[in-house]
mmCIF file of C-alpha atoms in Angstrom:
data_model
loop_
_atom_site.group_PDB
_atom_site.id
_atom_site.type_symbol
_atom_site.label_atom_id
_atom_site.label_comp_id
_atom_site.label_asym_id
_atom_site.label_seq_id
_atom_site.Cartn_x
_atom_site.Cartn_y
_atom_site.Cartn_z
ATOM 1 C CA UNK A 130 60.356 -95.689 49.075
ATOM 2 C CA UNK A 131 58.819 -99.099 50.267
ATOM 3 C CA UNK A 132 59.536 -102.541 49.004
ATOM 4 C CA UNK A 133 57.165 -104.972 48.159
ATOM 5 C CA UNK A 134 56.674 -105.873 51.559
ATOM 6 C CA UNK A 135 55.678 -103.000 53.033
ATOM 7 C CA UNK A 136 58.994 -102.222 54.415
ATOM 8 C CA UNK A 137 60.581 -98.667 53.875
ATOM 9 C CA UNK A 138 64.157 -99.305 51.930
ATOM 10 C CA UNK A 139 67.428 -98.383 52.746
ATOM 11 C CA UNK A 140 69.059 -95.269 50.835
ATOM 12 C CA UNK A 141 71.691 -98.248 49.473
ATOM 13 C CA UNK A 142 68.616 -100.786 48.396
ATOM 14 C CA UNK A 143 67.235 -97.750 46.004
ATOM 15 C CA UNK A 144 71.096 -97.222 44.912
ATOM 16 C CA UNK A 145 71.434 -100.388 43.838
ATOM 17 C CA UNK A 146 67.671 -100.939 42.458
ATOM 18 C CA UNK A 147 68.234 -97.844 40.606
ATOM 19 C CA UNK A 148 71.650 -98.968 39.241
ATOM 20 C CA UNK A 149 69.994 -102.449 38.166
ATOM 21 C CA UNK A 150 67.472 -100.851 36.653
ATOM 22 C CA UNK A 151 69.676 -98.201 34.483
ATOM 23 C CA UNK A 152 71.432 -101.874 33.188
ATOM 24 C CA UNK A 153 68.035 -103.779 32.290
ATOM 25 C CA UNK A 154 67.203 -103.666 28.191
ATOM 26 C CA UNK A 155 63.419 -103.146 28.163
ATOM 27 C CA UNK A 156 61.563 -106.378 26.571
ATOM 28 C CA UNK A 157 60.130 -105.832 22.987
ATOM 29 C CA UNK A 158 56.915 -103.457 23.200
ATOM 30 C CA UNK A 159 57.730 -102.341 26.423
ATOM 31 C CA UNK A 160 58.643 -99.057 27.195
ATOM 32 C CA UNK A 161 61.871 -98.046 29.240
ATOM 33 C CA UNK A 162 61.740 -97.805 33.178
ATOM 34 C CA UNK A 163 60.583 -94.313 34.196
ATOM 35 C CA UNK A 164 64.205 -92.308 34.776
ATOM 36 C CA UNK A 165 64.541 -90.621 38.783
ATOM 37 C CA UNK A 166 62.032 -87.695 39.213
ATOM 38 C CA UNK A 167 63.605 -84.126 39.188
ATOM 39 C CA UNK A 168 64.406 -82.321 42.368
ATOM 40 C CA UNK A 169 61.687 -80.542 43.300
ATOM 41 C CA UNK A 170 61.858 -76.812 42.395
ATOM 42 C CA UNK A 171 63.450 -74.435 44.623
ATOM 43 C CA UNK A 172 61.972 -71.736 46.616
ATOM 44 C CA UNK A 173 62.076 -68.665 44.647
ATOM 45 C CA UNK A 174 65.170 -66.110 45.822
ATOM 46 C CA UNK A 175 64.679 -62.662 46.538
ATOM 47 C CA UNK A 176 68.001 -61.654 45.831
ATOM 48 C CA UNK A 177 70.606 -62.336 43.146
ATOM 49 C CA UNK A 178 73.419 -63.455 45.487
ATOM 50 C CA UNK A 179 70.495 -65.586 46.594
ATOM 51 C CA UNK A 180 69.996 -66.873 43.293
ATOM 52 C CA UNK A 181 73.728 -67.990 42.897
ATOM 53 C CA UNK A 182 73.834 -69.812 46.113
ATOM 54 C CA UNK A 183 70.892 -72.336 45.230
ATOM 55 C CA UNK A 184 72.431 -72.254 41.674
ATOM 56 C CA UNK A 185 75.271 -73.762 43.453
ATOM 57 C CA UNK A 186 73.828 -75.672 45.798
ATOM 58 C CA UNK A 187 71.959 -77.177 43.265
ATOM 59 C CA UNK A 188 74.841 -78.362 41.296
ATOM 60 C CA UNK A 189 76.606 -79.472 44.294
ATOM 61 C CA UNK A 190 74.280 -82.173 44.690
ATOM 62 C CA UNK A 191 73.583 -82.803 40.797
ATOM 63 C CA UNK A 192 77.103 -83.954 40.627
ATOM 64 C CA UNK A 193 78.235 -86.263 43.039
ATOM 65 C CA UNK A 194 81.877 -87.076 43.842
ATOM 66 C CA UNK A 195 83.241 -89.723 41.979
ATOM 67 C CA UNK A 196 84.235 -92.911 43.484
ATOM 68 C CA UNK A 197 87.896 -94.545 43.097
ATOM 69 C CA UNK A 198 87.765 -97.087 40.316
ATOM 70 C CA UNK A 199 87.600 -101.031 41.333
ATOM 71 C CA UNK A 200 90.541 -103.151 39.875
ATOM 72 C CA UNK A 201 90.865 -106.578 39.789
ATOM 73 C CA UNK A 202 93.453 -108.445 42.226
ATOM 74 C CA UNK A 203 96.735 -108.954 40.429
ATOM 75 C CA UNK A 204 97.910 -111.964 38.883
ATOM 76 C CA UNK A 205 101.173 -112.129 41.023
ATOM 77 C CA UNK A 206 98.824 -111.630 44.195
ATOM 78 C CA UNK A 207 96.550 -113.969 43.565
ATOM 79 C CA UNK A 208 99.042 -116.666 42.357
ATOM 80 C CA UNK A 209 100.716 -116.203 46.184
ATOM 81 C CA UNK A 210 97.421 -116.591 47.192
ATOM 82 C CA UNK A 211 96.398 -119.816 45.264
ATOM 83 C CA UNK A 212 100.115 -120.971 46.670
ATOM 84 C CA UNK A 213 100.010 -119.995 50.363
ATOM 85 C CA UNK A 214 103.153 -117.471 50.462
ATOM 86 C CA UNK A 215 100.360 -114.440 50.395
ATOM 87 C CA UNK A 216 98.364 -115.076 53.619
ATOM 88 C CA UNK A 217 94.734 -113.733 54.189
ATOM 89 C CA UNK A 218 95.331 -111.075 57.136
ATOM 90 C CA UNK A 219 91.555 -111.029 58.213
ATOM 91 C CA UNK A 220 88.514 -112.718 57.825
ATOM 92 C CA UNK A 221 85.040 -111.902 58.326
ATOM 93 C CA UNK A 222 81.996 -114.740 58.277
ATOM 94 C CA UNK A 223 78.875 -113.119 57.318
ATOM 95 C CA UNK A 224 76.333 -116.154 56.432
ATOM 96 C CA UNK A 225 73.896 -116.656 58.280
ATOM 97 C CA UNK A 226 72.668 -113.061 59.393
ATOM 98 C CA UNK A 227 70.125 -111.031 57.830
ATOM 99 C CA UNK A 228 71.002 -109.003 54.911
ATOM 100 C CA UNK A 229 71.321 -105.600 56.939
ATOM 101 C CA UNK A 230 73.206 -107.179 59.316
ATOM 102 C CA UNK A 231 75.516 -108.527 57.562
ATOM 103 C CA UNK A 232 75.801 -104.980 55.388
ATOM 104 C CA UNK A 233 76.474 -103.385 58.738
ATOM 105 C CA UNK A 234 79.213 -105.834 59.644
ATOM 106 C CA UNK A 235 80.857 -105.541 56.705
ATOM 107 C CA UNK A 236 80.990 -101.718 56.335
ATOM 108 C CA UNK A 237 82.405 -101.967 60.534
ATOM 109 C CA UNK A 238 85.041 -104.760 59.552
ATOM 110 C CA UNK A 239 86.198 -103.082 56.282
ATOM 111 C CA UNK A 240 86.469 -99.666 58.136
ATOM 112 C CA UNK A 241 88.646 -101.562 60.844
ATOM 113 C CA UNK A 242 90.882 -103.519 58.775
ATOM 114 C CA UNK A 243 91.666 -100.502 56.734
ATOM 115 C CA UNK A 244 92.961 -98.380 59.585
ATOM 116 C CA UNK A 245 94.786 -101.057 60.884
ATOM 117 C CA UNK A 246 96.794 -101.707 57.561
ATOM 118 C CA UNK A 247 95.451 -104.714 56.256
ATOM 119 C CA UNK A 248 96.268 -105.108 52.793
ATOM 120 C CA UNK A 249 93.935 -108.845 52.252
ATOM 121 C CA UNK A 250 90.766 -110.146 53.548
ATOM 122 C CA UNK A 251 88.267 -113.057 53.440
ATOM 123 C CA UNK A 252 84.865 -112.202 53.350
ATOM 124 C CA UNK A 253 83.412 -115.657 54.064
ATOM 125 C CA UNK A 254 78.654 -115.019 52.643
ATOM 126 C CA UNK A 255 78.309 -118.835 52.107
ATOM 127 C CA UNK A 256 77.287 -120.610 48.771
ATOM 128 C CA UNK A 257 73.366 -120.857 50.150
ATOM 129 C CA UNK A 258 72.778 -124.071 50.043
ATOM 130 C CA UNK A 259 70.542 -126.645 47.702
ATOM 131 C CA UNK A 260 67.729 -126.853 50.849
ATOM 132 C CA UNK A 261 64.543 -125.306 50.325
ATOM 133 C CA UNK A 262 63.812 -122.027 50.775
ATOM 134 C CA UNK A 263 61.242 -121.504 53.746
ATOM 135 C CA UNK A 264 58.371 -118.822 53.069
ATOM 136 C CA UNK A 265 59.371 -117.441 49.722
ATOM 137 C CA UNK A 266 62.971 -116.749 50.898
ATOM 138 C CA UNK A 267 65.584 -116.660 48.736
ATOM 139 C CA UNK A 268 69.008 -118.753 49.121
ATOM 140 C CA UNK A 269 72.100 -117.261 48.932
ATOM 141 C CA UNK A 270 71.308 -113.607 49.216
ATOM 142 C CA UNK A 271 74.669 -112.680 51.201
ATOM 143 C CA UNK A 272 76.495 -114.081 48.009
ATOM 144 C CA UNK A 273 74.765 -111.944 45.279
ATOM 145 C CA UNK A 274 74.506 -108.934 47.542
ATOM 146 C CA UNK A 275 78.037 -108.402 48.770
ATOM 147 C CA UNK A 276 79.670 -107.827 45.267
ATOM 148 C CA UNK A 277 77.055 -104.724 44.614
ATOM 149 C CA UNK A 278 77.512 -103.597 48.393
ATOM 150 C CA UNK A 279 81.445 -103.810 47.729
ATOM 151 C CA UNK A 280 80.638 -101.747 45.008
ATOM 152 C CA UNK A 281 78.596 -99.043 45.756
ATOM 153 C CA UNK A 282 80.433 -95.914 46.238
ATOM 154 C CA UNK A 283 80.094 -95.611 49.955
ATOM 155 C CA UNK A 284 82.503 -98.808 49.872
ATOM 156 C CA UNK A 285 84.609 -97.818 46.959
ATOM 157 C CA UNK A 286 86.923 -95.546 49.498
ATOM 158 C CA UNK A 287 87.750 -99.108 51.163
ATOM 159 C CA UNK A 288 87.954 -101.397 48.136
ATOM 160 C CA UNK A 289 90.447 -101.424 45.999
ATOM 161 C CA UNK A 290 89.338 -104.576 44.394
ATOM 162 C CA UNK A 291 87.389 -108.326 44.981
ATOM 163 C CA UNK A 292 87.530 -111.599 43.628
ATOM 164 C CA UNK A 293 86.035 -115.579 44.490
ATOM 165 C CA UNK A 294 88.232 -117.227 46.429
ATOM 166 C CA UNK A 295 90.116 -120.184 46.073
ATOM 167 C CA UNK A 296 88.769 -123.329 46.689
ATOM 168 C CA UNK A 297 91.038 -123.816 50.052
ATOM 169 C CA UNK A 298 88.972 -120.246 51.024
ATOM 170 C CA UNK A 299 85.950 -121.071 50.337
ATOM 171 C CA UNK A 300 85.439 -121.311 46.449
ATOM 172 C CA UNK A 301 81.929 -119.302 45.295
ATOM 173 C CA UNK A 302 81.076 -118.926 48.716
ATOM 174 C CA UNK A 303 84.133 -115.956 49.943
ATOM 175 C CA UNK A 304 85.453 -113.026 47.962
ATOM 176 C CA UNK A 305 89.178 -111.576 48.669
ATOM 177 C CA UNK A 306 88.607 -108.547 49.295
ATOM 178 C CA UNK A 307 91.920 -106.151 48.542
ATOM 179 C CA UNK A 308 91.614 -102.824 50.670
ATOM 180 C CA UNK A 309 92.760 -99.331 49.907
ATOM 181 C CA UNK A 310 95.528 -97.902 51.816
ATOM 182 C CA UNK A 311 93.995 -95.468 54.246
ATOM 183 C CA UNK A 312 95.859 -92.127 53.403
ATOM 184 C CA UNK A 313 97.668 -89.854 56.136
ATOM 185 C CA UNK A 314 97.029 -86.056 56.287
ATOM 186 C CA UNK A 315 99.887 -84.190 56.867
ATOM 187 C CA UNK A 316 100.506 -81.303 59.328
#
C-alpha cells in the first residue's frame, strides 16, 4: 500500500490506518469505508488431507493471537510517582527524530528495559511546539503516534500499561510507560 506521498507504508501504518478507520462513524449520506479485501482464494488441492491443511492454514491466519490487555497505572503507583518515593528506572528521549526512527527506538529500548527488569519508564516525544510547521509538516507527531504504537499488538507483549506524565516529567509531552514482566521458561 502507498501513502499519499508516494511512499510504500509500513505493515504497522496500515494496522493502525485500518484500526482508525474501523472507529470513524461515516458522515450523513456517505457510505461506510470499504472493509479489508478477502484473502485471495487458494490453489485448488488434489487431495483431501490436502484440503484440511489449507483449511487450517487458513484459519491459522484468520484468527490472530490475541494481545495481553492494556491497564492503566495504579493509583498507589502513580501517587509514589507524583511524590518522588517511585523513581522512573529508564528514560528514553524520542523528539526530534523522524517518525520511523523514533518507532524503531522505542520497540529496541522497550525490548531492553524489559529483559533487564525494569518495572517504570519515561518515554520523553515532546509537546511539538506552537512554531510553524515547515512544508505541510505536522507538529507533534511523536506525541499522537506513540500511544497507538504502544498499543498495537506487536507492543502489547511489553506494555502493561501508559499514562502522561507528571508535570516534573514532562507533563503532555512524556508517557510512563509500565512494562510487563518478561516471563522465564522453565527446564
Amino acid at each position: 500500500m502507498r501513502s499519499r506521498r508516494g511512499r510504500t507504508l509500513s505493515e504497522a501504518d496500515i494496522a493502525l490506518w485500518r484500526q482508525v478507520a474501523r472507529s470513524v462513524k461515516p458522515l450523513p449520506g456517505r457510505a461506510p469505508l470499504e472493509p479489508e479485501p478477502p484473502p485471495p482464494p487458494a490453489a485448488p488441492a488434489a487431495t483431501e488431507t490436502s484440503i484440511l491443511v489449507v483449511a487450517a492454514a487458513t484459519v491459522a491466519k484468520a484468527v490472530p493471537p490475541s494481545a495481553p490487555p492494556l491497564a492503566p497505572i495504579e493509583r498507589r503507583l502513580r501517587t509514589q510517582l507524583r511524590r518522588g518515593q517511585q523513581g522512573i528506572e529508564a528514560s528514553i528521549d524520542l523528539h526530534g527524530m523522524r517518525q520511523d526512527e523514533a518507532h524503531l527506538a522505542l520497540r529496541g529500548f522497550l525490548r531492553r528495559e524489559q529483559a533487564r527488569g525494569t518495572r517504570i519508564c519515561l518515554v520523553v516525544t515532546g509537546k511539538g511546539g506552537p512554531a510553524p510547521a515547515l512544508f505541510g509538516e505536522e507538529r507533534g507527531v511523536l506525541r499522537r503516534m506513540v500511544p497507538h504504537w504502544l498499543r498495537l499488538s506487536e507492543l502489547r507483549p511489553l506494555v502493561l500499561g501508559f499514562e502522561e506524565a507528571e508535570q516534573r516529567h514532562g507533563g503532555s509531552g512524556a508517557l510512563y510507560v509500565r512494562l510487563r514482566r518478561l516471563r522465564e521458561h522453565g527446564p
